[in-house]
Amino acid sequence: MARGAFTLRIDTDERVALETLSKIEKRPMNQLVNEAIKAYLNRRGEKERSLETNLERLRAYRRRDPGFKKAIAAFVEAEATLQDPLEGEPIKGRIVDGRLEPVGPVQSRIRELLGA
């Protein structure tokens, strides 16, 4: 593979640490930087593979239920057959500190006039 040179700007502390590591390992700084870059790129590759796996799972789910027809049918079935104790009954009042407080006389009269 062809190699190309480029300028890399790093902070002084990292440069000193790299020089020290180069002396300890008796290897050029360039080689250490190349290894670090390759390790970083491989780690990013693992994340990409994980994303690809999740995307494939989503696509497989969509193939099993195109247009979410089964999911929609299940929702419609539940709405049509299961009992909803509050269905069709407006709640009059407001929730304060987790409790329902009834509306005042003015609000009640306005709702009555509006048919709400």
Short mmCIF file of C-alpha atoms in Angstrom, two decimals:
data_model
loop_
_atom_site.label_atom_id
_atom_site.label_comp_id
_atom_site.label_asym_id
_atom_site.label_seq_id
_atom_site.Cartn_x
_atom_site.Cartn_y
_atom_site.Cartn_z
CA MET A 1 0.00 0.00 0.00
CA ALA A 2 1.30 3.43 -0.90
CA ARG A 3 2.15 5.77 1.94
CA GLY A 4 1.73 9.50 2.04
CA ALA A 5 3.07 12.10 4.41
CA PHE A 6 0.92 14.61 6.23
CA THR A 7 1.26 17.03 9.11
CA LEU A 8 -0.21 15.97 12.43
CA ARG A 9 -0.73 18.50 15.19
CA ILE A 10 -0.80 17.11 18.72
CA ASP A 11 -0.58 18.76 22.12
CA THR A 12 2.81 19.05 23.77
CA ASP A 13 1.98 16.57 26.55
CA GLU A 14 0.99 13.89 24.04
CA ARG A 15 4.09 14.60 21.93
CA VAL A 16 6.38 14.18 24.97
CA ALA A 17 4.58 10.97 25.96
CA LEU A 18 4.94 9.65 22.40
CA GLU A 19 8.66 10.49 22.35
CA THR A 20 9.13 8.74 25.71
CA LEU A 21 7.25 5.65 24.55
CA SER A 22 9.30 5.63 21.35
CA LYS A 23 12.53 5.58 23.38
CA ILE A 24 11.27 2.90 25.76
CA GLU A 25 10.07 0.58 22.99
CA LYS A 26 12.95 1.50 20.67
CA ARG A 27 10.49 2.06 17.86
CA PRO A 28 9.93 5.13 15.71
CA MET A 29 7.11 7.49 16.70
CA ASN A 30 5.68 7.11 13.20
CA GLN A 31 5.24 3.38 13.75
CA LEU A 32 3.54 3.93 17.11
CA VAL A 33 1.17 6.51 15.61
CA ASN A 34 0.33 4.20 12.69
CA GLU A 35 -0.49 1.36 15.10
CA ALA A 36 -2.66 3.67 17.21
CA ILE A 37 -4.57 4.87 14.14
CA LYS A 38 -5.12 1.30 12.93
CA ALA A 39 -6.36 0.24 16.38
CA TYR A 40 -8.76 3.20 16.48
CA LEU A 41 -10.10 2.46 13.00
CA ASN A 42 -10.64 -1.21 13.88
CA ARG A 43 -12.54 -0.21 17.00
CA ARG A 44 -14.76 2.04 14.89
CA GLY A 45 -15.26 -0.91 12.55
CA GLU A 46 -16.74 -2.95 15.40
CA LYS A 47 -19.32 -0.23 16.01
CA GLU A 48 -20.15 -0.16 12.32
CA ARG A 49 -20.61 -3.93 12.31
CA SER A 50 -22.91 -3.66 15.31
CA LEU A 51 -24.96 -1.00 13.53
CA GLU A 52 -25.11 -3.15 10.40
CA THR A 53 -26.32 -6.12 12.47
CA ASN A 54 -29.06 -4.04 14.08
CA LEU A 55 -30.08 -2.59 10.73
CA GLU A 56 -30.34 -6.09 9.25
CA ARG A 57 -32.53 -7.19 12.17
CA LEU A 58 -34.83 -4.23 11.56
CA ARG A 59 -35.01 -5.03 7.85
CA ALA A 60 -35.82 -8.68 8.64
CA TYR A 61 -38.62 -7.55 10.96
CA ARG A 62 -40.03 -5.31 8.26
CA ARG A 63 -39.91 -8.16 5.74
CA ARG A 64 -41.93 -10.35 8.13
CA ASP A 65 -44.61 -7.66 8.48
CA PRO A 66 -44.51 -5.30 5.49
CA GLY A 67 -46.42 -2.11 6.12
CA PHE A 68 -46.84 -3.24 9.74
CA LYS A 69 -50.15 -4.84 8.71
CA LYS A 70 -50.03 -7.49 11.44
CA ALA A 71 -49.16 -4.90 14.08
CA ILE A 72 -51.96 -2.61 12.92
CA ALA A 73 -54.43 -5.51 12.84
CA ALA A 74 -53.47 -6.49 16.39
CA PHE A 75 -54.00 -2.90 17.55
CA VAL A 76 -57.40 -2.68 15.84
CA GLU A 77 -58.43 -6.03 17.32
CA ALA A 78 -57.47 -4.88 20.81
CA GLU A 79 -59.32 -1.59 20.41
CA ALA A 80 -62.45 -3.34 19.15
CA THR A 81 -62.59 -6.20 21.65
CA LEU A 82 -61.03 -5.07 24.93
CA GLN A 83 -62.98 -3.03 27.45
CA ASP A 84 -61.79 0.54 28.12
CA PRO A 85 -63.31 1.83 31.37
CA LEU A 86 -62.86 5.48 30.38
CA GLU A 87 -63.94 5.27 26.77
CA GLY A 88 -66.29 8.10 25.86
CA GLU A 89 -66.18 9.75 29.27
CA PRO A 90 -64.38 13.08 29.42
CA ILE A 91 -62.49 13.69 32.61
CA LYS A 92 -63.54 16.92 34.27
CA GLY A 93 -60.87 18.45 36.41
CA ARG A 94 -57.12 18.61 36.43
CA ILE A 95 -54.33 16.56 37.89
CA VAL A 96 -52.52 18.31 40.75
CA ASP A 97 -49.82 16.46 42.67
CA GLY A 98 -51.03 13.18 41.21
CA ARG A 99 -54.67 13.68 42.23
CA LEU A 100 -57.69 14.72 40.20
CA GLU A 101 -59.12 18.04 41.36
CA PRO A 102 -62.61 18.85 40.12
CA VAL A 103 -63.08 21.94 37.99
CA GLY A 104 -64.53 25.07 39.55
CA PRO A 105 -68.05 26.39 38.91
CA VAL A 106 -66.95 28.78 36.13
CA GLN A 107 -65.12 26.06 34.22
CA SER A 108 -68.06 23.69 34.72
CA ARG A 109 -70.49 26.27 33.30
CA ILE A 110 -68.25 27.00 30.28
CA ARG A 111 -67.97 23.28 29.54
CA GLU A 112 -71.71 22.91 29.90
CA LEU A 113 -72.32 25.74 27.42
CA LEU A 114 -69.79 24.31 24.96
CA GLY A 115 -71.22 20.83 25.28
CA ALA A 116 -67.85 19.46 26.31
#
